[in-house]
């Protein structure tokens, strides 16, 4: 099979063809895949056939797997979670339905996931797309005044699976996990800066008045959510996507709850953002 990298947008995302991710991958090809992941933020492999074992094995090529922390007993494998609206006695349906606002996985922990990998098992005929935002590109076009006001600032990230799994309701339970991280973070591999705050999981910028924090965050969200920085992925069965939570946000569009959607998710452990 010919290894090929096909960009998905000008700066963000790449489809990689010619690789069966369930089979052993040579060191040379793996190096190219990792480099593409760092440069493009999102990598896509089509027409894959994976089990829990082969997906977790492939994900381990990118780092240590992150055990699921937010939901107890999500899946018999400690690092796997099913993002699905399909009810099944033997597994928990997590993030089952509805639109999900932009976010970065696990940003409410001290060490958020570096990467997230989804494998599409069932997809609805329409809707349930995943949107990816290139937060490096968004950072690069920020108005100097906004950038200066947020540079070196930290924000509190909170997420409540119980109350607001898909949109922010401003009433996060006191037990909801939370952690403060830089508003702009630096990618440990590329050294590039990104806007790290996000609409779903950022509570406020620490040390600013409520109004200033709200206005600054809105100014950042508007840039992140601008269509020129977004890749919209329409899922096909067999798609495997790995994105880099350190520089890319993701969101989900709504879909008919009567259609089945099932994605098998694994995350890669990450470092403390700086
Ligand atoms: C997620 O945030 O991990 C879920 C994304 C999706 O369902 O498309």
PDB file of C-alpha atoms and ligand atoms in Angstrom:
ATOM      1  CA  UNK A   1       0.000   0.000   0.000  1.00  0.00           C
ATOM      2  CA  UNK A   2       1.250   3.495  -0.813  1.00  0.00           C
ATOM      3  CA  UNK A   3       1.649   5.784   2.183  1.00  0.00           C
ATOM      4  CA  UNK A   4       0.079   9.149   1.304  1.00  0.00           C
ATOM      5  CA  UNK A   5      -0.722  12.312   3.252  1.00  0.00           C
ATOM      6  CA  UNK A   6      -3.608  14.380   1.882  1.00  0.00           C
ATOM      7  CA  UNK A   7      -4.365  17.725   3.602  1.00  0.00           C
ATOM      8  CA  UNK A   8      -7.967  18.191   4.770  1.00  0.00           C
ATOM      9  CA  UNK A   9      -7.809  22.018   4.874  1.00  0.00           C
ATOM     10  CA  UNK A  10      -5.021  24.473   4.174  1.00  0.00           C
ATOM     11  CA  UNK A  11      -3.459  24.206   7.664  1.00  0.00           C
ATOM     12  CA  UNK A  12      -5.466  21.688   9.676  1.00  0.00           C
ATOM     13  CA  UNK A  13      -5.944  17.942   9.328  1.00  0.00           C
ATOM     14  CA  UNK A  14      -4.589  15.289   7.009  1.00  0.00           C
ATOM     15  CA  UNK A  15      -5.932  12.023   5.701  1.00  0.00           C
ATOM     16  CA  UNK A  16      -3.288   9.321   5.757  1.00  0.00           C
ATOM     17  CA  UNK A  17      -3.867   6.529   3.278  1.00  0.00           C
ATOM     18  CA  UNK A  18      -1.991   3.308   2.665  1.00  0.00           C
ATOM     19  CA  UNK A  19      -1.802   2.272   6.314  1.00  0.00           C
ATOM     20  CA  UNK A  20      -3.672  -0.540   8.053  1.00  0.00           C
ATOM     21  CA  UNK A  21      -3.530   0.709  11.633  1.00  0.00           C
ATOM     22  CA  UNK A  22      -4.465  -2.706  13.025  1.00  0.00           C
ATOM     23  CA  UNK A  23      -1.242  -4.234  11.624  1.00  0.00           C
ATOM     24  CA  UNK A  24       2.347  -3.687  12.769  1.00  0.00           C
ATOM     25  CA  UNK A  25       3.671  -0.319  11.487  1.00  0.00           C
ATOM     26  CA  UNK A  26       7.339   0.208  10.622  1.00  0.00           C
ATOM     27  CA  UNK A  27       9.360   2.751  12.621  1.00  0.00           C
ATOM     28  CA  UNK A  28       9.795   4.871   9.487  1.00  0.00           C
ATOM     29  CA  UNK A  29       6.071   5.054   8.720  1.00  0.00           C
ATOM     30  CA  UNK A  30       5.258   5.687  12.380  1.00  0.00           C
ATOM     31  CA  UNK A  31       7.681   8.605  12.422  1.00  0.00           C
ATOM     32  CA  UNK A  32       5.900  10.151   9.400  1.00  0.00           C
ATOM     33  CA  UNK A  33       2.494   9.585  11.032  1.00  0.00           C
ATOM     34  CA  UNK A  34       3.613  11.298  14.257  1.00  0.00           C
ATOM     35  CA  UNK A  35       5.175  14.183  12.369  1.00  0.00           C
ATOM     36  CA  UNK A  36       1.949  14.634  10.408  1.00  0.00           C
ATOM     37  CA  UNK A  37      -0.038  14.577  13.654  1.00  0.00           C
ATOM     38  CA  UNK A  38       2.150  17.309  15.180  1.00  0.00           C
ATOM     39  CA  UNK A  39       2.038  19.461  12.053  1.00  0.00           C
ATOM     40  CA  UNK A  40      -1.597  19.019  11.031  1.00  0.00           C
ATOM     41  CA  UNK A  41      -3.247  18.539  14.478  1.00  0.00           C
ATOM     42  CA  UNK A  42      -5.790  15.973  13.202  1.00  0.00           C
ATOM     43  CA  UNK A  43      -5.065  12.763  11.304  1.00  0.00           C
ATOM     44  CA  UNK A  44      -7.647  10.575   9.616  1.00  0.00           C
ATOM     45  CA  UNK A  45      -7.432   6.954   8.472  1.00  0.00           C
ATOM     46  CA  UNK A  46     -10.372   5.599   6.443  1.00  0.00           C
ATOM     47  CA  UNK A  47     -11.760   2.078   6.044  1.00  0.00           C
ATOM     48  CA  UNK A  48     -10.143   0.613   9.159  1.00  0.00           C
ATOM     49  CA  UNK A  49     -11.395  -2.447  11.031  1.00  0.00           C
ATOM     50  CA  UNK A  50     -10.445  -2.338  14.699  1.00  0.00           C
ATOM     51  CA  UNK A  51     -11.099  -4.191  17.910  1.00  0.00           C
ATOM     52  CA  UNK A  52     -10.556  -2.762  21.389  1.00  0.00           C
ATOM     53  CA  UNK A  53      -7.178  -4.515  21.404  1.00  0.00           C
ATOM     54  CA  UNK A  54      -5.987  -3.231  18.020  1.00  0.00           C
ATOM     55  CA  UNK A  55      -7.193   0.321  18.670  1.00  0.00           C
ATOM     56  CA  UNK A  56      -5.486   0.521  22.069  1.00  0.00           C
ATOM     57  CA  UNK A  57      -2.315  -0.977  20.581  1.00  0.00           C
ATOM     58  CA  UNK A  58      -2.263   1.627  17.798  1.00  0.00           C
ATOM     59  CA  UNK A  59      -3.016   4.438  20.273  1.00  0.00           C
ATOM     60  CA  UNK A  60      -0.066   3.325  22.426  1.00  0.00           C
ATOM     61  CA  UNK A  61       2.241   4.273  19.529  1.00  0.00           C
ATOM     62  CA  UNK A  62       1.526   7.913  20.491  1.00  0.00           C
ATOM     63  CA  UNK A  63       2.106   7.619  24.223  1.00  0.00           C
ATOM     64  CA  UNK A  64       0.817   6.068  27.396  1.00  0.00           C
ATOM     65  CA  UNK A  65      -2.949   5.527  27.413  1.00  0.00           C
ATOM     66  CA  UNK A  66      -4.960   7.680  29.792  1.00  0.00           C
ATOM     67  CA  UNK A  67      -7.307   5.656  32.002  1.00  0.00           C
ATOM     68  CA  UNK A  68     -10.865   7.020  31.950  1.00  0.00           C
ATOM     69  CA  UNK A  69     -11.129   9.358  34.954  1.00  0.00           C
ATOM     70  CA  UNK A  70     -14.458  11.127  34.792  1.00  0.00           C
ATOM     71  CA  UNK A  71     -16.883   8.238  34.505  1.00  0.00           C
ATOM     72  CA  UNK A  72     -16.652   5.149  36.710  1.00  0.00           C
ATOM     73  CA  UNK A  73     -16.618   1.736  35.000  1.00  0.00           C
ATOM     74  CA  UNK A  74     -17.095   3.226  31.549  1.00  0.00           C
ATOM     75  CA  UNK A  75     -15.881   0.074  29.762  1.00  0.00           C
ATOM     76  CA  UNK A  76     -14.201  -3.222  30.713  1.00  0.00           C
ATOM     77  CA  UNK A  77     -10.934  -1.764  29.296  1.00  0.00           C
ATOM     78  CA  UNK A  78      -9.807   1.012  31.667  1.00  0.00           C
ATOM     79  CA  UNK A  79      -8.736   3.366  28.837  1.00  0.00           C
ATOM     80  CA  UNK A  80     -11.753   2.896  26.549  1.00  0.00           C
ATOM     81  CA  UNK A  81     -15.059   4.757  26.486  1.00  0.00           C
ATOM     82  CA  UNK A  82     -17.950   4.407  24.042  1.00  0.00           C
ATOM     83  CA  UNK A  83     -19.262   7.766  22.793  1.00  0.00           C
ATOM     84  CA  UNK A  84     -22.689   6.553  21.801  1.00  0.00           C
ATOM     85  CA  UNK A  85     -26.448   6.893  22.061  1.00  0.00           C
ATOM     86  CA  UNK A  86     -26.875   3.113  21.700  1.00  0.00           C
ATOM     87  CA  UNK A  87     -28.165   1.598  24.919  1.00  0.00           C
ATOM     88  CA  UNK A  88     -26.562  -1.705  25.762  1.00  0.00           C
ATOM     89  CA  UNK A  89     -26.599  -3.622  29.030  1.00  0.00           C
ATOM     90  CA  UNK A  90     -22.891  -4.388  28.872  1.00  0.00           C
ATOM     91  CA  UNK A  91     -21.543  -0.857  28.376  1.00  0.00           C
ATOM     92  CA  UNK A  92     -22.255   2.687  29.466  1.00  0.00           C
ATOM     93  CA  UNK A  93     -23.355   5.149  26.785  1.00  0.00           C
ATOM     94  CA  UNK A  94     -21.239   8.283  27.290  1.00  0.00           C
ATOM     95  CA  UNK A  95     -21.955  11.711  25.743  1.00  0.00           C
ATOM     96  CA  UNK A  96     -24.933  10.055  24.079  1.00  0.00           C
ATOM     97  CA  UNK A  97     -26.634  12.772  22.063  1.00  0.00           C
ATOM     98  CA  UNK A  98     -26.985  16.408  21.159  1.00  0.00           C
ATOM     99  CA  UNK A  99     -24.776  19.186  19.967  1.00  0.00           C
ATOM    100  CA  UNK A 100     -21.525  19.578  21.926  1.00  0.00           C
ATOM    101  CA  UNK A 101     -19.811  22.946  22.176  1.00  0.00           C
ATOM    102  CA  UNK A 102     -16.097  23.367  21.426  1.00  0.00           C
ATOM    103  CA  UNK A 103     -13.748  21.929  24.029  1.00  0.00           C
ATOM    104  CA  UNK A 104     -10.412  20.224  24.643  1.00  0.00           C
ATOM    105  CA  UNK A 105     -10.624  16.821  26.323  1.00  0.00           C
ATOM    106  CA  UNK A 106      -9.886  16.678  30.056  1.00  0.00           C
ATOM    107  CA  UNK A 107      -8.696  20.319  30.271  1.00  0.00           C
ATOM    108  CA  UNK A 108     -10.257  20.380  33.766  1.00  0.00           C
ATOM    109  CA  UNK A 109      -7.519  18.047  35.080  1.00  0.00           C
ATOM    110  CA  UNK A 110      -3.936  18.934  35.986  1.00  0.00           C
ATOM    111  CA  UNK A 111      -2.700  16.725  33.154  1.00  0.00           C
ATOM    112  CA  UNK A 112      -5.202  16.778  30.307  1.00  0.00           C
ATOM    113  CA  UNK A 113      -5.130  14.206  27.514  1.00  0.00           C
ATOM    114  CA  UNK A 114      -2.588  14.994  24.787  1.00  0.00           C
ATOM    115  CA  UNK A 115      -4.575  13.161  22.131  1.00  0.00           C
ATOM    116  CA  UNK A 116      -7.974  11.593  21.540  1.00  0.00           C
ATOM    117  CA  UNK A 117      -8.650   8.792  19.089  1.00  0.00           C
ATOM    118  CA  UNK A 118     -12.151   7.929  17.881  1.00  0.00           C
ATOM    119  CA  UNK A 119     -13.015   4.890  15.805  1.00  0.00           C
ATOM    120  CA  UNK A 120     -16.397   5.009  14.019  1.00  0.00           C
ATOM    121  CA  UNK A 121     -18.463   1.846  14.431  1.00  0.00           C
ATOM    122  CA  UNK A 122     -21.925   3.267  13.623  1.00  0.00           C
ATOM    123  CA  UNK A 123     -22.735   6.723  12.250  1.00  0.00           C
ATOM    124  CA  UNK A 124     -26.018   8.550  11.611  1.00  0.00           C
ATOM    125  CA  UNK A 125     -26.985   9.228   7.981  1.00  0.00           C
ATOM    126  CA  UNK A 126     -26.856  12.984   8.660  1.00  0.00           C
ATOM    127  CA  UNK A 127     -25.528  15.136  11.497  1.00  0.00           C
ATOM    128  CA  UNK A 128     -23.286  14.112  14.376  1.00  0.00           C
ATOM    129  CA  UNK A 129     -20.302  15.611  12.531  1.00  0.00           C
ATOM    130  CA  UNK A 130     -17.217  16.479  14.561  1.00  0.00           C
ATOM    131  CA  UNK A 131     -15.777  19.961  14.024  1.00  0.00           C
ATOM    132  CA  UNK A 132     -12.109  20.687  14.678  1.00  0.00           C
ATOM    133  CA  UNK A 133     -10.726  24.162  15.271  1.00  0.00           C
ATOM    134  CA  UNK A 134      -7.068  25.030  14.657  1.00  0.00           C
ATOM    135  CA  UNK A 135      -6.211  27.074  17.757  1.00  0.00           C
ATOM    136  CA  UNK A 136      -2.637  27.765  16.571  1.00  0.00           C
ATOM    137  CA  UNK A 137      -3.995  29.589  13.530  1.00  0.00           C
ATOM    138  CA  UNK A 138      -6.591  31.313  15.723  1.00  0.00           C
ATOM    139  CA  UNK A 139      -3.832  32.484  18.084  1.00  0.00           C
ATOM    140  CA  UNK A 140      -1.791  33.849  15.183  1.00  0.00           C
ATOM    141  CA  UNK A 141      -4.541  36.271  14.090  1.00  0.00           C
ATOM    142  CA  UNK A 142      -5.564  37.593  17.508  1.00  0.00           C
ATOM    143  CA  UNK A 143      -5.911  41.326  17.870  1.00  0.00           C
ATOM    144  CA  UNK A 144      -2.823  42.589  19.703  1.00  0.00           C
ATOM    145  CA  UNK A 145      -4.961  44.186  22.449  1.00  0.00           C
ATOM    146  CA  UNK A 146      -6.734  40.903  23.230  1.00  0.00           C
ATOM    147  CA  UNK A 147      -3.502  38.944  23.017  1.00  0.00           C
ATOM    148  CA  UNK A 148      -1.705  41.315  25.400  1.00  0.00           C
ATOM    149  CA  UNK A 149      -4.528  41.186  27.936  1.00  0.00           C
ATOM    150  CA  UNK A 150      -4.520  37.359  27.968  1.00  0.00           C
ATOM    151  CA  UNK A 151      -0.804  36.615  27.612  1.00  0.00           C
ATOM    152  CA  UNK A 152       0.489  34.941  30.796  1.00  0.00           C
ATOM    153  CA  UNK A 153      -3.035  34.741  32.264  1.00  0.00           C
ATOM    154  CA  UNK A 154      -4.627  31.569  33.566  1.00  0.00           C
ATOM    155  CA  UNK A 155      -8.208  30.373  33.351  1.00  0.00           C
ATOM    156  CA  UNK A 156     -10.236  27.945  35.425  1.00  0.00           C
ATOM    157  CA  UNK A 157     -11.515  24.912  33.539  1.00  0.00           C
ATOM    158  CA  UNK A 158     -14.501  23.003  34.984  1.00  0.00           C
ATOM    159  CA  UNK A 159     -16.596  20.182  33.644  1.00  0.00           C
ATOM    160  CA  UNK A 160     -19.644  18.519  35.050  1.00  0.00           C
ATOM    161  CA  UNK A 161     -20.664  15.283  33.344  1.00  0.00           C
ATOM    162  CA  UNK A 162     -23.777  15.290  35.523  1.00  0.00           C
ATOM    163  CA  UNK A 163     -25.084  18.777  34.684  1.00  0.00           C
ATOM    164  CA  UNK A 164     -23.632  20.115  31.478  1.00  0.00           C
ATOM    165  CA  UNK A 165     -22.115  17.389  29.342  1.00  0.00           C
ATOM    166  CA  UNK A 166     -22.727  19.080  26.002  1.00  0.00           C
ATOM    167  CA  UNK A 167     -23.286  22.787  26.706  1.00  0.00           C
ATOM    168  CA  UNK A 168     -22.350  25.197  29.445  1.00  0.00           C
ATOM    169  CA  UNK A 169     -25.059  25.980  31.955  1.00  0.00           C
ATOM    170  CA  UNK A 170     -22.940  28.043  34.376  1.00  0.00           C
ATOM    171  CA  UNK A 171     -23.988  25.839  37.306  1.00  0.00           C
ATOM    172  CA  UNK A 172     -21.217  23.319  37.594  1.00  0.00           C
ATOM    173  CA  UNK A 173     -21.591  21.094  40.635  1.00  0.00           C
ATOM    174  CA  UNK A 174     -19.046  21.706  43.369  1.00  0.00           C
ATOM    175  CA  UNK A 175     -17.722  18.172  42.922  1.00  0.00           C
ATOM    176  CA  UNK A 176     -17.050  18.763  39.230  1.00  0.00           C
ATOM    177  CA  UNK A 177     -13.343  18.407  38.416  1.00  0.00           C
ATOM    178  CA  UNK A 178     -11.543  21.736  37.831  1.00  0.00           C
ATOM    179  CA  UNK A 179      -8.038  23.023  37.229  1.00  0.00           C
ATOM    180  CA  UNK A 180      -6.373  26.311  36.231  1.00  0.00           C
ATOM    181  CA  UNK A 181      -4.244  26.384  33.060  1.00  0.00           C
ATOM    182  CA  UNK A 182      -2.758  29.074  30.814  1.00  0.00           C
ATOM    183  CA  UNK A 183      -5.193  30.838  28.477  1.00  0.00           C
ATOM    184  CA  UNK A 184      -2.579  30.292  25.734  1.00  0.00           C
ATOM    185  CA  UNK A 185      -0.548  27.104  25.851  1.00  0.00           C
ATOM    186  CA  UNK A 186       2.676  26.063  24.144  1.00  0.00           C
ATOM    187  CA  UNK A 187       2.859  22.760  22.316  1.00  0.00           C
ATOM    188  CA  UNK A 188       5.664  20.663  23.862  1.00  0.00           C
ATOM    189  CA  UNK A 189       6.678  19.125  20.508  1.00  0.00           C
ATOM    190  CA  UNK A 190       6.387  22.051  18.090  1.00  0.00           C
ATOM    191  CA  UNK A 191       6.794  25.051  20.418  1.00  0.00           C
ATOM    192  CA  UNK A 192       3.757  26.693  18.765  1.00  0.00           C
ATOM    193  CA  UNK A 193       1.271  28.644  20.846  1.00  0.00           C
ATOM    194  CA  UNK A 194      -2.496  28.075  20.783  1.00  0.00           C
ATOM    195  CA  UNK A 195      -5.578  29.512  22.406  1.00  0.00           C
ATOM    196  CA  UNK A 196      -6.431  26.871  25.009  1.00  0.00           C
ATOM    197  CA  UNK A 197      -9.664  28.203  26.564  1.00  0.00           C
ATOM    198  CA  UNK A 198     -12.925  26.828  25.186  1.00  0.00           C
ATOM    199  CA  UNK A 199     -16.645  27.550  25.329  1.00  0.00           C
ATOM    200  CA  UNK A 200     -17.753  24.340  27.051  1.00  0.00           C
ATOM    201  CA  UNK A 201     -15.234  23.945  29.834  1.00  0.00           C
ATOM    202  CA  UNK A 202     -13.687  27.338  30.673  1.00  0.00           C
ATOM    203  CA  UNK A 203     -15.244  29.078  33.642  1.00  0.00           C
ATOM    204  CA  UNK A 204     -13.359  32.378  33.863  1.00  0.00           C
ATOM    205  CA  UNK A 205      -9.977  34.051  33.505  1.00  0.00           C
ATOM    206  CA  UNK A 206      -8.432  34.264  36.942  1.00  0.00           C
ATOM    207  CA  UNK A 207      -7.881  37.753  38.368  1.00  0.00           C
ATOM    208  CA  UNK A 208     -10.145  39.607  35.882  1.00  0.00           C
ATOM    209  CA  UNK A 209     -13.538  41.086  36.725  1.00  0.00           C
ATOM    210  CA  UNK A 210     -16.491  38.942  35.675  1.00  0.00           C
ATOM    211  CA  UNK A 211     -17.295  41.325  32.807  1.00  0.00           C
ATOM    212  CA  UNK A 212     -13.740  41.572  31.508  1.00  0.00           C
ATOM    213  CA  UNK A 213     -13.267  37.817  31.736  1.00  0.00           C
ATOM    214  CA  UNK A 214     -16.534  37.190  29.866  1.00  0.00           C
ATOM    215  CA  UNK A 215     -15.690  39.739  27.151  1.00  0.00           C
ATOM    216  CA  UNK A 216     -12.152  38.451  26.642  1.00  0.00           C
ATOM    217  CA  UNK A 217     -13.290  34.830  26.507  1.00  0.00           C
ATOM    218  CA  UNK A 218     -15.992  35.699  23.981  1.00  0.00           C
ATOM    219  CA  UNK A 219     -13.393  37.518  21.839  1.00  0.00           C
ATOM    220  CA  UNK A 220     -11.232  34.359  21.890  1.00  0.00           C
ATOM    221  CA  UNK A 221     -14.137  31.985  21.175  1.00  0.00           C
ATOM    222  CA  UNK A 222     -15.262  34.043  18.182  1.00  0.00           C
ATOM    223  CA  UNK A 223     -11.846  33.625  16.560  1.00  0.00           C
ATOM    224  CA  UNK A 224     -11.590  29.900  17.411  1.00  0.00           C
ATOM    225  CA  UNK A 225     -15.060  29.302  15.968  1.00  0.00           C
ATOM    226  CA  UNK A 226     -14.489  31.244  12.770  1.00  0.00           C
ATOM    227  CA  UNK A 227     -15.152  28.964   9.772  1.00  0.00           C
ATOM    228  CA  UNK A 228     -11.710  29.584   8.235  1.00  0.00           C
ATOM    229  CA  UNK A 229     -10.046  27.664  11.084  1.00  0.00           C
ATOM    230  CA  UNK A 230     -12.443  24.722  11.080  1.00  0.00           C
ATOM    231  CA  UNK A 231     -12.376  21.279   9.549  1.00  0.00           C
ATOM    232  CA  UNK A 232     -15.780  19.556   9.608  1.00  0.00           C
ATOM    233  CA  UNK A 233     -15.595  15.779   9.654  1.00  0.00           C
ATOM    234  CA  UNK A 234     -18.525  13.791   8.296  1.00  0.00           C
ATOM    235  CA  UNK A 235     -18.032  10.336   9.738  1.00  0.00           C
ATOM    236  CA  UNK A 236     -17.976   7.118   7.740  1.00  0.00           C
ATOM    237  CA  UNK A 237     -17.930   3.693   9.354  1.00  0.00           C
ATOM    238  CA  UNK A 238     -14.282   2.606   9.697  1.00  0.00           C
ATOM    239  CA  UNK A 239     -12.876   6.129  10.167  1.00  0.00           C
ATOM    240  CA  UNK A 240     -10.156   6.514  12.778  1.00  0.00           C
ATOM    241  CA  UNK A 241      -9.316  10.054  13.820  1.00  0.00           C
ATOM    242  CA  UNK A 242      -6.600  11.136  16.219  1.00  0.00           C
ATOM    243  CA  UNK A 243      -6.526  14.787  17.226  1.00  0.00           C
ATOM    244  CA  UNK A 244      -4.128  16.801  19.329  1.00  0.00           C
ATOM    245  CA  UNK A 245      -5.941  18.351  22.302  1.00  0.00           C
ATOM    246  CA  UNK A 246      -2.950  20.639  22.935  1.00  0.00           C
ATOM    247  CA  UNK A 247      -3.678  22.777  19.875  1.00  0.00           C
ATOM    248  CA  UNK A 248      -7.059  21.687  18.467  1.00  0.00           C
ATOM    249  CA  UNK A 249     -10.578  22.049  19.891  1.00  0.00           C
ATOM    250  CA  UNK A 250     -13.464  19.865  18.823  1.00  0.00           C
ATOM    251  CA  UNK A 251     -17.251  20.131  18.856  1.00  0.00           C
ATOM    252  CA  UNK A 252     -20.151  17.973  17.668  1.00  0.00           C
ATOM    253  CA  UNK A 253     -23.187  18.892  15.588  1.00  0.00           C
ATOM    254  CA  UNK A 254     -26.646  17.690  16.552  1.00  0.00           C
ATOM    255  CA  UNK A 255     -28.119  14.476  15.159  1.00  0.00           C
ATOM    256  CA  UNK A 256     -31.394  12.577  15.208  1.00  0.00           C
ATOM    257  CA  UNK A 257     -31.480  10.687  18.544  1.00  0.00           C
ATOM    258  CA  UNK A 258     -33.298   7.856  16.744  1.00  0.00           C
ATOM    259  CA  UNK A 259     -30.243   7.258  14.530  1.00  0.00           C
ATOM    260  CA  UNK A 260     -27.470   5.141  15.988  1.00  0.00           C
ATOM    261  CA  UNK A 261     -24.037   6.688  16.558  1.00  0.00           C
ATOM    262  CA  UNK A 262     -21.208   4.726  18.145  1.00  0.00           C
ATOM    263  CA  UNK A 263     -17.580   5.786  18.373  1.00  0.00           C
ATOM    264  CA  UNK A 264     -14.940   3.929  20.372  1.00  0.00           C
ATOM    265  CA  UNK A 265     -12.693   6.386  22.186  1.00  0.00           C
ATOM    266  CA  UNK A 266      -9.191   6.127  23.618  1.00  0.00           C
ATOM    267  CA  UNK A 267      -7.121   9.043  24.966  1.00  0.00           C
ATOM    268  CA  UNK A 268      -3.367   9.514  25.225  1.00  0.00           C
ATOM    269  CA  UNK A 269      -2.000  10.858  28.529  1.00  0.00           C
ATOM    270  CA  UNK A 270      -0.548  14.370  28.437  1.00  0.00           C
ATOM    271  CA  UNK A 271       1.630  16.757  30.436  1.00  0.00           C
ATOM    272  CA  UNK A 272       0.712  19.786  32.471  1.00  0.00           C
ATOM    273  CA  UNK A 273       0.040  22.675  30.045  1.00  0.00           C
ATOM    274  CA  UNK A 274       2.444  25.631  30.052  1.00  0.00           C
TER     275      UNK A 274
HETATM  276  C1  LIG B   1     -15.923  13.933  22.331  1.00  0.00           C
HETATM  277  O1  LIG B   1     -15.934  15.080  22.727  1.00  0.00           O
HETATM  278  O2  LIG B   1     -15.040  13.146  22.652  1.00  0.00           O
HETATM  279  C2  LIG B   1     -17.043  13.457  21.445  1.00  0.00           C
HETATM  280  C3  LIG B   1     -16.948  13.995  20.077  1.00  0.00           C
HETATM  281  C4  LIG B   1     -18.027  13.459  19.204  1.00  0.00           C
HETATM  282  O3  LIG B   1     -18.956  12.775  19.666  1.00  0.00           O
HETATM  283  O4  LIG B   1     -17.971  13.731  17.994  1.00  0.00           O
END
